[in-house]
């Protein structure tokens, strides 16, 4: 092997530098786009609608703690343990009335005819099964407003004062599930 000339070494070094800068920029851009809201942030007002087109503005729920569970069809079972624990908590009237639950389905991949009609029927059926309204994010605007990641379960707790108390994505570990339940209890009980 022949040694590289100084000009060749400079070109290689420059290429490595450009590649490193590009990789860092991409990491920073994608990380910023996927950053969940931070604890203490003011929760954005975002709009969703149910399968019958009735709109929900999140600001209308202010004054109660809000539990947001944002999922798509592939991630809906990731936090089933948390949902089961919440169902037990909701058996008490105080908690059922005291917590606003915003179960939101990311259906942005199905916002076209005829898929939209089938999805609405499926959401209505699932809402009946769970005994609560499941809202639809047809255009991804809710996901964007809350900086949620697609394809995973996202859980956000907003306090009565409208500030984010908790935000996480993916399957929550037992300690995170306990934290969500404790935060909701504190908000309801004062």
PDB file of N, CA and C in Angstrom, residues 2-102:
ATOM      1  N   UNK A   2       0.437   2.171  -0.808  1.00  0.00           N
ATOM      2  CA  UNK A   2       1.153   3.426  -0.871  1.00  0.00           C
ATOM      3  C   UNK A   2       0.550   4.416   0.105  1.00  0.00           C
ATOM      4  N   UNK A   3       1.376   5.231   0.753  1.00  0.00           N
ATOM      5  CA  UNK A   3       0.839   6.235   1.667  1.00  0.00           C
ATOM      6  C   UNK A   3       0.024   7.265   0.889  1.00  0.00           C
ATOM      7  N   UNK A   4      -0.976   7.785   1.539  1.00  0.00           N
ATOM      8  CA  UNK A   4      -1.843   8.804   0.908  1.00  0.00           C
ATOM      9  C   UNK A   4      -1.120  10.128   0.873  1.00  0.00           C
ATOM     10  N   UNK A   5      -1.422  10.880  -0.160  1.00  0.00           N
ATOM     11  CA  UNK A   5      -0.858  12.217  -0.259  1.00  0.00           C
ATOM     12  C   UNK A   5      -1.560  13.128   0.744  1.00  0.00           C
ATOM     13  N   UNK A   6      -0.920  14.228   1.107  1.00  0.00           N
ATOM     14  CA  UNK A   6      -1.554  15.173   2.034  1.00  0.00           C
ATOM     15  C   UNK A   6      -2.907  15.675   1.491  1.00  0.00           C
ATOM     16  N   UNK A   7      -3.026  15.882   0.207  1.00  0.00           N
ATOM     17  CA  UNK A   7      -4.292  16.355  -0.376  1.00  0.00           C
ATOM     18  C   UNK A   7      -5.382  15.292  -0.214  1.00  0.00           C
ATOM     19  N   UNK A   8      -5.026  14.022  -0.406  1.00  0.00           N
ATOM     20  CA  UNK A   8      -5.995  12.936  -0.235  1.00  0.00           C
ATOM     21  C   UNK A   8      -6.441  12.835   1.210  1.00  0.00           C
ATOM     22  N   UNK A   9      -5.497  12.967   2.136  1.00  0.00           N
ATOM     23  CA  UNK A   9      -5.852  12.905   3.558  1.00  0.00           C
ATOM     24  C   UNK A   9      -6.786  14.054   3.926  1.00  0.00           C
ATOM     25  N   UNK A  10      -6.543  15.243   3.381  1.00  0.00           N
ATOM     26  CA  UNK A  10      -7.415  16.398   3.672  1.00  0.00           C
ATOM     27  C   UNK A  10      -8.819  16.152   3.129  1.00  0.00           C
ATOM     28  N   UNK A  11      -8.914  15.592   1.904  1.00  0.00           N
ATOM     29  CA  UNK A  11     -10.236  15.291   1.325  1.00  0.00           C
ATOM     30  C   UNK A  11     -10.995  14.286   2.179  1.00  0.00           C
ATOM     31  N   UNK A  12     -10.310  13.242   2.630  1.00  0.00           N
ATOM     32  CA  UNK A  12     -10.939  12.225   3.476  1.00  0.00           C
ATOM     33  C   UNK A  12     -11.389  12.850   4.792  1.00  0.00           C
ATOM     34  N   UNK A  13     -10.531  13.658   5.387  1.00  0.00           N
ATOM     35  CA  UNK A  13     -10.877  14.318   6.651  1.00  0.00           C
ATOM     36  C   UNK A  13     -12.079  15.242   6.461  1.00  0.00           C
ATOM     37  N   UNK A  14     -12.106  15.976   5.339  1.00  0.00           N
ATOM     38  CA  UNK A  14     -13.229  16.883   5.050  1.00  0.00           C
ATOM     39  C   UNK A  14     -14.525  16.087   4.859  1.00  0.00           C
ATOM     40  N   UNK A  15     -14.458  14.971   4.144  1.00  0.00           N
ATOM     41  CA  UNK A  15     -15.632  14.121   3.941  1.00  0.00           C
ATOM     42  C   UNK A  15     -16.148  13.566   5.271  1.00  0.00           C
ATOM     43  N   UNK A  16     -15.220  13.132   6.113  1.00  0.00           N
ATOM     44  CA  UNK A  16     -15.632  12.636   7.433  1.00  0.00           C
ATOM     45  C   UNK A  16     -16.294  13.740   8.245  1.00  0.00           C
ATOM     46  N   UNK A  17     -15.743  14.925   8.193  1.00  0.00           N
ATOM     47  CA  UNK A  17     -16.296  16.060   8.928  1.00  0.00           C
ATOM     48  C   UNK A  17     -17.706  16.404   8.433  1.00  0.00           C
ATOM     49  N   UNK A  18     -17.880  16.425   7.114  1.00  0.00           N
ATOM     50  CA  UNK A  18     -19.195  16.712   6.536  1.00  0.00           C
ATOM     51  C   UNK A  18     -20.186  15.618   6.913  1.00  0.00           C
ATOM     52  N   UNK A  19     -19.759  14.361   6.850  1.00  0.00           N
ATOM     53  CA  UNK A  19     -20.639  13.246   7.190  1.00  0.00           C
ATOM     54  C   UNK A  19     -21.032  13.308   8.665  1.00  0.00           C
ATOM     55  N   UNK A  20     -20.077  13.629   9.526  1.00  0.00           N
ATOM     56  CA  UNK A  20     -20.380  13.736  10.959  1.00  0.00           C
ATOM     57  C   UNK A  20     -21.348  14.878  11.231  1.00  0.00           C
ATOM     58  N   UNK A  21     -21.131  16.018  10.589  1.00  0.00           N
ATOM     59  CA  UNK A  21     -22.033  17.157  10.771  1.00  0.00           C
ATOM     60  C   UNK A  21     -23.436  16.831  10.271  1.00  0.00           C
ATOM     61  N   UNK A  22     -23.526  16.135   9.153  1.00  0.00           N
ATOM     62  CA  UNK A  22     -24.831  15.759   8.613  1.00  0.00           C
ATOM     63  C   UNK A  22     -25.548  14.788   9.552  1.00  0.00           C
ATOM     64  N   UNK A  23     -24.822  13.823  10.079  1.00  0.00           N
ATOM     65  CA  UNK A  23     -25.427  12.863  11.004  1.00  0.00           C
ATOM     66  C   UNK A  23     -25.891  13.552  12.278  1.00  0.00           C
ATOM     67  N   UNK A  24     -25.077  14.465  12.809  1.00  0.00           N
ATOM     68  CA  UNK A  24     -25.463  15.204  14.006  1.00  0.00           C
ATOM     69  C   UNK A  24     -26.684  16.069  13.740  1.00  0.00           C
ATOM     70  N   UNK A  25     -26.717  16.753  12.613  1.00  0.00           N
ATOM     71  CA  UNK A  25     -27.868  17.590  12.265  1.00  0.00           C
ATOM     72  C   UNK A  25     -29.131  16.762  12.158  1.00  0.00           C
ATOM     73  N   UNK A  26     -29.023  15.607  11.500  1.00  0.00           N
ATOM     74  CA  UNK A  26     -30.183  14.732  11.359  1.00  0.00           C
ATOM     75  C   UNK A  26     -30.666  14.251  12.723  1.00  0.00           C
ATOM     76  N   UNK A  27     -29.738  13.890  13.599  1.00  0.00           N
ATOM     77  CA  UNK A  27     -30.113  13.433  14.936  1.00  0.00           C
ATOM     78  C   UNK A  27     -30.800  14.549  15.716  1.00  0.00           C
ATOM     79  N   UNK A  28     -30.268  15.761  15.626  1.00  0.00           N
ATOM     80  CA  UNK A  28     -30.872  16.881  16.349  1.00  0.00           C
ATOM     81  C   UNK A  28     -32.249  17.220  15.803  1.00  0.00           C
ATOM     82  N   UNK A  29     -32.387  17.229  14.490  1.00  0.00           N
ATOM     83  CA  UNK A  29     -33.670  17.552  13.877  1.00  0.00           C
ATOM     84  C   UNK A  29     -34.706  16.497  14.221  1.00  0.00           C
ATOM     85  N   UNK A  30     -34.368  15.228  14.055  1.00  0.00           N
ATOM     86  CA  UNK A  30     -35.345  14.179  14.329  1.00  0.00           C
ATOM     87  C   UNK A  30     -35.636  14.097  15.811  1.00  0.00           C
ATOM     88  N   UNK A  31     -34.650  14.318  16.667  1.00  0.00           N
ATOM     89  CA  UNK A  31     -34.887  14.299  18.104  1.00  0.00           C
ATOM     90  C   UNK A  31     -35.794  15.419  18.533  1.00  0.00           C
ATOM     91  N   UNK A  32     -35.608  16.604  17.982  1.00  0.00           N
ATOM     92  CA  UNK A  32     -36.457  17.732  18.342  1.00  0.00           C
ATOM     93  C   UNK A  32     -37.881  17.503  17.877  1.00  0.00           C
ATOM     94  N   UNK A  33     -38.039  16.872  16.740  1.00  0.00           N
ATOM     95  CA  UNK A  33     -39.381  16.651  16.213  1.00  0.00           C
ATOM     96  C   UNK A  33     -40.131  15.605  17.020  1.00  0.00           C
ATOM     97  N   UNK A  34     -39.402  14.724  17.701  1.00  0.00           N
ATOM     98  CA  UNK A  34     -40.050  13.645  18.419  1.00  0.00           C
ATOM     99  C   UNK A  34     -40.045  13.855  19.923  1.00  0.00           C
ATOM    100  N   UNK A  35     -39.582  14.998  20.392  1.00  0.00           N
ATOM    101  CA  UNK A  35     -39.524  15.243  21.826  1.00  0.00           C
ATOM    102  C   UNK A  35     -40.932  15.387  22.377  1.00  0.00           C
ATOM    103  N   UNK A  36     -41.250  14.575  23.366  1.00  0.00           N
ATOM    104  CA  UNK A  36     -42.539  14.681  24.029  1.00  0.00           C
ATOM    105  C   UNK A  36     -42.606  16.004  24.786  1.00  0.00           C
ATOM    106  N   UNK A  37     -43.813  16.427  25.134  1.00  0.00           N
ATOM    107  CA  UNK A  37     -43.878  17.635  25.967  1.00  0.00           C
ATOM    108  C   UNK A  37     -43.168  17.360  27.300  1.00  0.00           C
ATOM    109  N   UNK A  38     -42.547  18.369  27.835  1.00  0.00           N
ATOM    110  CA  UNK A  38     -41.819  18.222  29.094  1.00  0.00           C
ATOM    111  C   UNK A  38     -42.720  18.532  30.272  1.00  0.00           C
ATOM    112  N   UNK A  39     -42.377  17.949  31.392  1.00  0.00           N
ATOM    113  CA  UNK A  39     -43.106  18.226  32.619  1.00  0.00           C
ATOM    114  C   UNK A  39     -43.070  19.731  32.884  1.00  0.00           C
ATOM    115  N   UNK A  40     -44.225  20.294  33.154  1.00  0.00           N
ATOM    116  CA  UNK A  40     -44.333  21.721  33.416  1.00  0.00           C
ATOM    117  C   UNK A  40     -44.732  22.541  32.201  1.00  0.00           C
ATOM    118  N   UNK A  41     -44.578  21.978  30.991  1.00  0.00           N
ATOM    119  CA  UNK A  41     -45.000  22.685  29.772  1.00  0.00           C
ATOM    120  C   UNK A  41     -46.511  22.915  29.805  1.00  0.00           C
ATOM    121  N   UNK A  42     -46.928  23.987  29.222  1.00  0.00           N
ATOM    122  CA  UNK A  42     -48.360  24.233  29.032  1.00  0.00           C
ATOM    123  C   UNK A  42     -48.827  23.249  27.957  1.00  0.00           C
ATOM    124  N   UNK A  43     -49.892  22.537  28.248  1.00  0.00           N
ATOM    125  CA  UNK A  43     -50.414  21.563  27.286  1.00  0.00           C
ATOM    126  C   UNK A  43     -51.052  22.299  26.113  1.00  0.00           C
ATOM    127  N   UNK A  44     -50.694  21.926  24.909  1.00  0.00           N
ATOM    128  CA  UNK A  44     -51.301  22.599  23.752  1.00  0.00           C
ATOM    129  C   UNK A  44     -52.796  22.287  23.653  1.00  0.00           C
ATOM    130  N   UNK A  45     -53.547  23.222  23.123  1.00  0.00           N
ATOM    131  CA  UNK A  45     -54.944  22.937  22.829  1.00  0.00           C
ATOM    132  C   UNK A  45     -54.961  22.286  21.457  1.00  0.00           C
ATOM    133  N   UNK A  46     -55.479  21.104  21.397  1.00  0.00           N
ATOM    134  CA  UNK A  46     -55.550  20.392  20.127  1.00  0.00           C
ATOM    135  C   UNK A  46     -56.956  19.848  19.970  1.00  0.00           C
ATOM    136  N   UNK A  47     -57.333  19.593  18.736  1.00  0.00           N
ATOM    137  CA  UNK A  47     -58.681  19.169  18.409  1.00  0.00           C
ATOM    138  C   UNK A  47     -58.669  17.764  17.845  1.00  0.00           C
ATOM    139  N   UNK A  48     -59.650  16.973  18.291  1.00  0.00           N
ATOM    140  CA  UNK A  48     -59.898  15.643  17.740  1.00  0.00           C
ATOM    141  C   UNK A  48     -61.406  15.518  17.586  1.00  0.00           C
ATOM    142  N   UNK A  49     -61.845  14.449  16.964  1.00  0.00           N
ATOM    143  CA  UNK A  49     -63.290  14.234  16.840  1.00  0.00           C
ATOM    144  C   UNK A  49     -63.599  12.760  17.035  1.00  0.00           C
ATOM    145  N   UNK A  50     -64.834  12.485  17.447  1.00  0.00           N
ATOM    146  CA  UNK A  50     -65.222  11.089  17.602  1.00  0.00           C
ATOM    147  C   UNK A  50     -65.624  10.530  16.239  1.00  0.00           C
ATOM    148  N   UNK A  51     -66.032   9.275  16.214  1.00  0.00           N
ATOM    149  CA  UNK A  51     -66.359   8.614  14.948  1.00  0.00           C
ATOM    150  C   UNK A  51     -67.581   9.210  14.270  1.00  0.00           C
ATOM    151  N   UNK A  52     -68.366   9.991  15.012  1.00  0.00           N
ATOM    152  CA  UNK A  52     -69.543  10.647  14.439  1.00  0.00           C
ATOM    153  C   UNK A  52     -69.296  12.111  14.107  1.00  0.00           C
ATOM    154  N   UNK A  53     -68.043  12.544  14.216  1.00  0.00           N
ATOM    155  CA  UNK A  53     -67.686  13.905  13.820  1.00  0.00           C
ATOM    156  C   UNK A  53     -67.840  14.948  14.909  1.00  0.00           C
ATOM    157  N   UNK A  54     -68.195  14.546  16.140  1.00  0.00           N
ATOM    158  CA  UNK A  54     -68.302  15.511  17.238  1.00  0.00           C
ATOM    159  C   UNK A  54     -66.907  15.885  17.696  1.00  0.00           C
ATOM    160  N   UNK A  55     -66.650  17.176  17.722  1.00  0.00           N
ATOM    161  CA  UNK A  55     -65.324  17.705  18.017  1.00  0.00           C
ATOM    162  C   UNK A  55     -65.067  17.804  19.514  1.00  0.00           C
ATOM    163  N   UNK A  56     -63.821  17.566  19.885  1.00  0.00           N
ATOM    164  CA  UNK A  56     -63.364  17.790  21.250  1.00  0.00           C
ATOM    165  C   UNK A  56     -62.132  18.667  21.187  1.00  0.00           C
ATOM    166  N   UNK A  57     -62.218  19.822  21.850  1.00  0.00           N
ATOM    167  CA  UNK A  57     -61.053  20.690  22.042  1.00  0.00           C
ATOM    168  C   UNK A  57     -60.522  20.382  23.433  1.00  0.00           C
ATOM    169  N   UNK A  58     -59.249  20.074  23.566  1.00  0.00           N
ATOM    170  CA  UNK A  58     -58.722  19.714  24.875  1.00  0.00           C
ATOM    171  C   UNK A  58     -58.868  20.820  25.909  1.00  0.00           C
ATOM    172  N   UNK A  59     -58.882  22.073  25.480  1.00  0.00           N
ATOM    173  CA  UNK A  59     -59.038  23.163  26.448  1.00  0.00           C
ATOM    174  C   UNK A  59     -60.393  23.070  27.156  1.00  0.00           C
ATOM    175  N   UNK A  60     -61.365  22.409  26.549  1.00  0.00           N
ATOM    176  CA  UNK A  60     -62.677  22.250  27.173  1.00  0.00           C
ATOM    177  C   UNK A  60     -62.609  21.337  28.397  1.00  0.00           C
ATOM    178  N   UNK A  61     -61.561  20.554  28.523  1.00  0.00           N
ATOM    179  CA  UNK A  61     -61.415  19.632  29.646  1.00  0.00           C
ATOM    180  C   UNK A  61     -60.634  20.230  30.804  1.00  0.00           C
ATOM    181  N   UNK A  62     -60.077  21.427  30.605  1.00  0.00           N
ATOM    182  CA  UNK A  62     -59.270  22.047  31.652  1.00  0.00           C
ATOM    183  C   UNK A  62     -60.101  22.218  32.919  1.00  0.00           C
ATOM    184  N   UNK A  63     -59.453  22.056  34.041  1.00  0.00           N
ATOM    185  CA  UNK A  63     -60.138  22.083  35.325  1.00  0.00           C
ATOM    186  C   UNK A  63     -60.203  20.693  35.931  1.00  0.00           C
ATOM    187  N   UNK A  64     -59.990  19.691  35.098  1.00  0.00           N
ATOM    188  CA  UNK A  64     -59.883  18.290  35.528  1.00  0.00           C
ATOM    189  C   UNK A  64     -58.520  17.793  35.070  1.00  0.00           C
ATOM    190  N   UNK A  65     -57.977  16.805  35.765  1.00  0.00           N
ATOM    191  CA  UNK A  65     -56.780  16.187  35.190  1.00  0.00           C
ATOM    192  C   UNK A  65     -57.190  15.436  33.924  1.00  0.00           C
ATOM    193  N   UNK A  66     -56.317  15.476  32.934  1.00  0.00           N
ATOM    194  CA  UNK A  66     -56.598  14.826  31.652  1.00  0.00           C
ATOM    195  C   UNK A  66     -55.567  13.729  31.431  1.00  0.00           C
ATOM    196  N   UNK A  67     -56.059  12.555  31.152  1.00  0.00           N
ATOM    197  CA  UNK A  67     -55.191  11.447  30.773  1.00  0.00           C
ATOM    198  C   UNK A  67     -55.347  11.249  29.275  1.00  0.00           C
ATOM    199  N   UNK A  68     -54.267  11.444  28.549  1.00  0.00           N
ATOM    200  CA  UNK A  68     -54.262  11.248  27.103  1.00  0.00           C
ATOM    201  C   UNK A  68     -53.549   9.935  26.810  1.00  0.00           C
ATOM    202  N   UNK A  69     -54.243   9.050  26.120  1.00  0.00           N
ATOM    203  CA  UNK A  69     -53.630   7.810  25.637  1.00  0.00           C
ATOM    204  C   UNK A  69     -53.778   7.851  24.122  1.00  0.00           C
ATOM    205  N   UNK A  70     -52.661   7.996  23.431  1.00  0.00           N
ATOM    206  CA  UNK A  70     -52.643   8.171  21.980  1.00  0.00           C
ATOM    207  C   UNK A  70     -51.975   6.950  21.361  1.00  0.00           C
ATOM    208  N   UNK A  71     -52.743   6.215  20.552  1.00  0.00           N
ATOM    209  CA  UNK A  71     -52.233   4.967  19.979  1.00  0.00           C
ATOM    210  C   UNK A  71     -52.778   4.764  18.571  1.00  0.00           C
ATOM    211  N   UNK A  72     -52.180   3.814  17.878  1.00  0.00           N
ATOM    212  CA  UNK A  72     -52.741   3.362  16.605  1.00  0.00           C
ATOM    213  C   UNK A  72     -53.101   1.888  16.771  1.00  0.00           C
ATOM    214  N   UNK A  73     -53.597   1.282  15.713  1.00  0.00           N
ATOM    215  CA  UNK A  73     -54.076  -0.104  15.824  1.00  0.00           C
ATOM    216  C   UNK A  73     -52.953  -1.076  16.203  1.00  0.00           C
ATOM    217  N   UNK A  74     -51.732  -0.771  15.837  1.00  0.00           N
ATOM    218  CA  UNK A  74     -50.623  -1.678  16.129  1.00  0.00           C
ATOM    219  C   UNK A  74     -50.037  -1.501  17.525  1.00  0.00           C
ATOM    220  N   UNK A  75     -50.296  -0.360  18.166  1.00  0.00           N
ATOM    221  CA  UNK A  75     -49.696  -0.106  19.485  1.00  0.00           C
ATOM    222  C   UNK A  75     -50.720  -0.135  20.619  1.00  0.00           C
ATOM    223  N   UNK A  76     -51.970  -0.460  20.292  1.00  0.00           N
ATOM    224  CA  UNK A  76     -53.027  -0.353  21.300  1.00  0.00           C
ATOM    225  C   UNK A  76     -52.868  -1.309  22.480  1.00  0.00           C
ATOM    226  N   UNK A  77     -52.095  -2.363  22.337  1.00  0.00           N
ATOM    227  CA  UNK A  77     -51.931  -3.298  23.460  1.00  0.00           C
ATOM    228  C   UNK A  77     -50.675  -3.021  24.287  1.00  0.00           C
ATOM    229  N   UNK A  78     -49.830  -2.077  23.864  1.00  0.00           N
ATOM    230  CA  UNK A  78     -48.575  -1.816  24.574  1.00  0.00           C
ATOM    231  C   UNK A  78     -48.789  -1.432  26.035  1.00  0.00           C
ATOM    232  N   UNK A  79     -49.832  -0.679  26.329  1.00  0.00           N
ATOM    233  CA  UNK A  79     -50.080  -0.229  27.697  1.00  0.00           C
ATOM    234  C   UNK A  79     -51.386  -0.786  28.250  1.00  0.00           C
ATOM    235  N   UNK A  80     -51.681  -2.030  27.886  1.00  0.00           N
ATOM    236  CA  UNK A  80     -52.911  -2.660  28.366  1.00  0.00           C
ATOM    237  C   UNK A  80     -52.931  -2.760  29.891  1.00  0.00           C
ATOM    238  N   UNK A  81     -51.781  -3.034  30.508  1.00  0.00           N
ATOM    239  CA  UNK A  81     -51.733  -3.129  31.970  1.00  0.00           C
ATOM    240  C   UNK A  81     -52.140  -1.808  32.616  1.00  0.00           C
ATOM    241  N   UNK A  82     -51.688  -0.696  32.058  1.00  0.00           N
ATOM    242  CA  UNK A  82     -52.081   0.618  32.576  1.00  0.00           C
ATOM    243  C   UNK A  82     -53.579   0.830  32.389  1.00  0.00           C
ATOM    244  N   UNK A  83     -54.099   0.474  31.230  1.00  0.00           N
ATOM    245  CA  UNK A  83     -55.536   0.639  30.971  1.00  0.00           C
ATOM    246  C   UNK A  83     -56.365  -0.214  31.918  1.00  0.00           C
ATOM    247  N   UNK A  84     -55.905  -1.413  32.226  1.00  0.00           N
ATOM    248  CA  UNK A  84     -56.609  -2.276  33.181  1.00  0.00           C
ATOM    249  C   UNK A  84     -56.612  -1.642  34.574  1.00  0.00           C
ATOM    250  N   UNK A  85     -55.481  -1.095  34.990  1.00  0.00           N
ATOM    251  CA  UNK A  85     -55.399  -0.438  36.298  1.00  0.00           C
ATOM    252  C   UNK A  85     -56.294   0.798  36.345  1.00  0.00           C
ATOM    253  N   UNK A  86     -56.363   1.527  35.240  1.00  0.00           N
ATOM    254  CA  UNK A  86     -57.241   2.710  35.177  1.00  0.00           C
ATOM    255  C   UNK A  86     -58.707   2.307  35.252  1.00  0.00           C
ATOM    256  N   UNK A  87     -59.052   1.183  34.637  1.00  0.00           N
ATOM    257  CA  UNK A  87     -60.433   0.696  34.696  1.00  0.00           C
ATOM    258  C   UNK A  87     -60.825   0.387  36.136  1.00  0.00           C
ATOM    259  N   UNK A  88     -59.903  -0.182  36.901  1.00  0.00           N
ATOM    260  CA  UNK A  88     -60.172  -0.463  38.323  1.00  0.00           C
ATOM    261  C   UNK A  88     -60.333   0.847  39.097  1.00  0.00           C
ATOM    262  N   UNK A  89     -59.470   1.804  38.819  1.00  0.00           N
ATOM    263  CA  UNK A  89     -59.549   3.102  39.484  1.00  0.00           C
ATOM    264  C   UNK A  89     -60.873   3.799  39.169  1.00  0.00           C
ATOM    265  N   UNK A  90     -61.322   3.658  37.943  1.00  0.00           N
ATOM    266  CA  UNK A  90     -62.542   4.337  37.494  1.00  0.00           C
ATOM    267  C   UNK A  90     -63.815   3.713  38.053  1.00  0.00           C
ATOM    268  N   UNK A  91     -63.702   2.593  38.744  1.00  0.00           N
ATOM    269  CA  UNK A  91     -64.897   1.992  39.344  1.00  0.00           C
ATOM    270  C   UNK A  91     -65.457   2.881  40.448  1.00  0.00           C
ATOM    271  N   UNK A  92     -64.622   3.698  41.052  1.00  0.00           N
ATOM    272  CA  UNK A  92     -65.098   4.662  42.037  1.00  0.00           C
ATOM    273  C   UNK A  92     -65.616   5.900  41.320  1.00  0.00           C
ATOM    274  N   UNK A  93     -66.816   6.326  41.692  1.00  0.00           N
ATOM    275  CA  UNK A  93     -67.424   7.489  41.025  1.00  0.00           C
ATOM    276  C   UNK A  93     -66.551   8.731  41.080  1.00  0.00           C
ATOM    277  N   UNK A  94     -65.863   8.909  42.197  1.00  0.00           N
ATOM    278  CA  UNK A  94     -65.031  10.103  42.353  1.00  0.00           C
ATOM    279  C   UNK A  94     -64.000  10.207  41.227  1.00  0.00           C
ATOM    280  N   UNK A  95     -63.396   9.098  40.898  1.00  0.00           N
ATOM    281  CA  UNK A  95     -62.379   9.104  39.848  1.00  0.00           C
ATOM    282  C   UNK A  95     -63.001   9.131  38.455  1.00  0.00           C
ATOM    283  N   UNK A  96     -64.099   8.429  38.289  1.00  0.00           N
ATOM    284  CA  UNK A  96     -64.759   8.428  36.980  1.00  0.00           C
ATOM    285  C   UNK A  96     -65.188   9.840  36.598  1.00  0.00           C
ATOM    286  N   UNK A  97     -65.727  10.572  37.560  1.00  0.00           N
ATOM    287  CA  UNK A  97     -66.160  11.954  37.293  1.00  0.00           C
ATOM    288  C   UNK A  97     -65.002  12.941  37.332  1.00  0.00           C
ATOM    289  N   UNK A  98     -63.953  12.591  38.081  1.00  0.00           N
ATOM    290  CA  UNK A  98     -62.879  13.543  38.327  1.00  0.00           C
ATOM    291  C   UNK A  98     -61.758  13.554  37.316  1.00  0.00           C
ATOM    292  N   UNK A  99     -61.699  12.564  36.432  1.00  0.00           N
ATOM    293  CA  UNK A  99     -60.611  12.473  35.458  1.00  0.00           C
ATOM    294  C   UNK A  99     -61.202  12.504  34.053  1.00  0.00           C
ATOM    295  N   UNK A 100     -60.663  13.353  33.219  1.00  0.00           N
ATOM    296  CA  UNK A 100     -61.055  13.377  31.808  1.00  0.00           C
ATOM    297  C   UNK A 100     -60.096  12.467  31.046  1.00  0.00           C
ATOM    298  N   UNK A 101     -60.638  11.459  30.398  1.00  0.00           N
ATOM    299  CA  UNK A 101     -59.817  10.535  29.621  1.00  0.00           C
ATOM    300  C   UNK A 101     -59.992  10.863  28.144  1.00  0.00           C
ATOM    301  N   UNK A 102     -58.882  11.081  27.480  1.00  0.00           N
ATOM    302  CA  UNK A 102     -58.895  11.322  26.037  1.00  0.00           C
ATOM    303  C   UNK A 102     -58.170  10.160  25.374  1.00  0.00           C
TER     304      UNK A 102
END
